[in-house]
XYZ file of C-alpha atoms in Angstrom:
244
model
C 1.927 -14.259 -10.326
C 3.041 -10.668 -10.540
C 1.136 -7.901 -8.601
C 1.728 -4.339 -8.731
C 1.070 -3.235 -5.090
C 0.397 0.185 -5.649
C -0.987 1.765 -8.805
C -3.151 4.887 -9.170
C -6.211 6.043 -10.897
C -8.135 9.086 -11.444
C -7.969 12.501 -13.039
C -5.881 14.251 -9.992
C -3.668 17.728 -9.786
C -0.722 15.721 -9.549
C -1.256 12.088 -11.174
C -3.598 11.669 -13.721
C -3.606 7.720 -15.091
C -6.940 5.928 -16.440
C -8.023 2.161 -16.646
C -6.955 1.938 -20.093
C -3.175 3.408 -19.729
C -2.915 1.124 -16.826
C -4.321 -2.241 -18.198
C -1.961 -1.061 -21.665
C 1.623 -0.945 -19.067
C 0.081 -3.887 -16.804
C 0.205 -6.167 -20.371
C 3.439 -4.925 -22.044
C 5.379 -5.491 -18.238
C 3.575 -9.088 -17.756
C 1.723 -7.902 -14.843
C -0.924 -9.702 -13.507
C -2.682 -7.824 -11.387
C -2.869 -4.435 -9.568
C -3.956 -3.165 -6.546
C -5.290 0.484 -7.132
C -5.897 3.707 -5.329
C -7.533 7.040 -5.897
C -5.461 9.998 -6.598
C -4.899 12.948 -3.581
C -7.860 14.720 -3.422
C -10.161 11.253 -3.025
C -7.206 10.496 -0.171
C -8.197 13.480 1.536
C -11.028 14.819 1.283
C -13.894 13.045 -1.372
C -13.175 9.379 0.295
C -16.166 8.315 -0.965
C -15.764 9.035 -4.686
C -13.007 7.514 -4.557
C -13.914 4.352 -3.125
C -16.651 4.172 -5.683
C -14.156 4.581 -8.547
C -11.883 1.803 -7.418
C -14.539 -0.405 -6.531
C -16.085 0.075 -9.953
C -12.795 -0.753 -11.591
C -12.702 -4.056 -9.658
C -16.113 -4.716 -10.842
C -15.789 -4.823 -14.348
C -11.672 -6.351 -14.311
C -11.693 -8.631 -11.381
C -9.271 -10.723 -12.713
C -6.717 -7.613 -13.420
C -7.875 -5.442 -10.226
C -7.552 -5.314 -6.119
C -8.906 -2.073 -4.827
C -7.514 0.174 -1.676
C -10.327 1.881 0.246
C -9.806 5.533 1.822
C -11.115 6.769 4.323
C -9.956 10.292 6.303
C -9.748 9.565 10.105
C -11.009 13.277 10.155
C -14.270 12.264 9.992
C -14.845 10.664 12.645
C -17.555 8.364 12.882
C -18.276 8.847 8.980
C -14.770 7.635 8.181
C -15.853 4.465 9.916
C -18.516 4.254 7.907
C -17.344 4.898 4.452
C -14.019 2.532 5.093
C -16.918 -0.374 6.210
C -18.932 0.395 3.332
C -15.961 0.274 1.155
C -14.777 -3.227 2.780
C -18.518 -3.980 2.398
C -18.297 -3.187 -1.289
C -15.654 -5.895 -2.193
C -12.498 -3.753 -1.798
C -9.752 -5.607 -0.496
C -7.188 -2.945 1.869
C -7.204 0.752 3.487
C -5.086 3.269 2.148
C -3.310 6.032 4.334
C -1.489 8.922 3.438
C -1.196 11.161 6.520
C 1.181 13.360 5.784
C -1.426 14.436 3.153
C -4.544 13.902 5.568
C -3.367 15.175 8.917
C -2.578 13.283 11.236
C 0.687 11.227 12.602
C 0.384 7.633 11.709
C 0.495 6.546 15.257
C -1.716 8.935 16.454
C -4.847 6.946 18.541
C -7.160 8.910 16.010
C -6.545 6.211 13.041
C -7.782 3.455 15.767
C -11.667 3.542 14.707
C -10.350 2.570 11.187
C -7.964 0.026 12.253
C -10.444 -1.773 14.019
C -12.513 -2.008 11.026
C -9.216 -2.991 9.124
C -9.006 -5.948 11.817
C -13.260 -6.683 11.839
C -12.684 -7.301 8.268
C -9.452 -9.116 8.227
C -7.801 -6.229 5.624
C -4.274 -5.114 5.413
C -3.772 -1.351 5.871
C -1.509 0.427 3.570
C 0.619 3.914 4.932
C 2.675 5.927 3.047
C 5.835 6.636 4.569
C 9.275 8.681 4.039
C 7.061 12.144 4.862
C 8.149 13.915 7.713
C 7.275 14.785 11.001
C 3.617 12.956 9.896
C 4.778 9.706 8.149
C 7.804 7.989 9.495
C 8.435 4.173 9.560
C 8.443 4.215 13.220
C 5.614 5.630 13.632
C 4.141 2.601 11.536
C 5.989 0.317 13.754
C 4.634 1.648 17.014
C 0.839 1.469 15.665
C 1.297 -2.135 13.953
C 2.650 -3.124 17.888
C -0.999 -1.455 18.888
C -2.696 -4.168 16.644
C -0.459 -7.132 16.158
C -3.404 -9.106 14.758
C -3.467 -6.810 11.475
C -0.954 -6.608 8.529
C 0.345 -2.895 8.009
C 2.225 -2.167 4.625
C 5.062 0.220 5.086
C 4.822 2.188 1.834
C 8.389 3.276 0.130
C 10.290 1.830 2.939
C 10.641 4.914 4.425
C 11.674 6.622 1.108
C 15.121 6.426 1.053
C 15.402 9.834 3.510
C 14.306 7.217 5.921
C 14.712 3.515 5.060
C 17.369 3.480 7.788
C 14.863 3.486 10.216
C 13.144 0.278 8.281
C 15.385 -2.406 10.166
C 14.149 -1.576 13.772
C 10.380 -0.784 12.942
C 10.829 -4.356 11.533
C 12.884 -6.301 14.403
C 9.854 -8.580 15.541
C 7.593 -7.855 14.113
C 5.428 -9.839 12.238
C 2.307 -7.835 10.922
C 4.359 -5.545 9.410
C 5.299 -5.734 5.473
C 7.386 -3.324 2.778
C 6.980 -1.643 -0.358
C 9.169 -1.142 -2.506
C 8.235 2.093 -4.991
C 10.339 4.746 -5.723
C 13.212 3.328 -3.715
C 17.291 3.663 -4.867
C 18.411 -0.550 -6.335
C 20.504 -0.869 -3.127
C 17.573 -0.389 -0.583
C 15.232 -2.813 -2.678
C 18.285 -5.276 -2.917
C 18.481 -5.175 0.995
C 14.944 -5.362 1.933
C 14.258 -8.162 -0.495
C 17.500 -10.575 0.868
C 16.733 -9.556 4.880
C 12.990 -9.782 4.881
C 11.807 -11.871 1.670
C 8.696 -12.948 3.224
C 7.336 -9.709 4.064
C 8.922 -7.562 1.367
C 6.002 -6.430 -2.294
C 6.783 -4.886 -5.398
C 4.454 -1.958 -5.913
C 5.679 0.970 -8.770
C 3.553 4.107 -7.417
C 2.544 4.580 -11.367
C 2.410 7.122 -12.678
C 4.560 9.565 -10.249
C 6.860 6.404 -10.956
C 6.790 4.126 -14.765
C 5.698 1.038 -13.688
C 8.501 -0.298 -16.473
C 11.544 1.524 -14.245
C 10.243 0.063 -10.884
C 10.060 -3.255 -12.348
C 13.249 -3.105 -13.896
C 15.038 -2.287 -10.349
C 12.974 -5.215 -8.500
C 13.276 -7.655 -11.024
C 17.392 -7.341 -10.688
C 16.787 -7.644 -6.843
C 17.318 -11.565 -6.057
C 18.424 -14.447 -8.478
C 16.770 -16.559 -6.272
C 13.388 -17.961 -8.100
C 11.488 -18.568 -4.752
C 12.513 -15.059 -2.985
C 11.645 -13.505 -6.820
C 8.187 -15.184 -6.450
C 7.673 -14.121 -3.322
C 8.890 -10.337 -3.891
C 6.674 -9.669 -7.464
C 3.242 -11.553 -5.713
C 3.601 -13.652 -3.421
C 3.440 -11.588 0.042
C 0.874 -9.121 -1.025
C -1.187 -11.875 -2.693
C -1.039 -13.976 0.919
C -2.349 -10.632 2.688
C -4.559 -9.439 0.457
C -6.481 -13.126 0.351
C -5.252 -15.014 3.367
C -6.962 -12.176 6.136
C -4.722 -11.446 9.014
C -1.478 -12.032 10.688
C -1.819 -14.770 12.974
């Protein structure tokens, strides 16, 4: 199964994409399922509306979509309630963009939301690559505090901070790498070095699915590794629960 680990849906200022476009692109590129997230406005402010949009898409197309839930930790107890409601409503993981939401990844203010992920055995995706709020080593520190929650390092540090990936991954069984927006050499390296913990994503429409998949398909000639990279690793943590 091929799964796109990061796909944006909604009508935002910076990103605009509807379900019909996503489904058409999935079909054209041989993608079986995609993990949807809302656009920036919903990630930062309109969390509940974004979660409702993603939940509705997943219920309409259960064989095509998984969904990320969003909650800005600045909402405090309200954020905990929103994330809890989103998981109860069937969403599959949490997504954080700390550089937009206004906190540093390893700030304890996010801990109550990670506790919700732990309770529901859901992975947490964090955008990385934006100083000083969203860096790989910050995610490593957070993942060390919650060893029984799976974390996804979005964009592997996004090129500028890819050199922190190896240090972040050392000894971390609960940290996974998502490859969107990276150079080919970075993708090839993390697929080779971390075949059991690397995840394909496009971040469309920020980057076209066809372009991101084209890079990914060149990552390895080992069929077993490619099956893990293109879907198996992500499927395991979306449906298999938290880290042992």
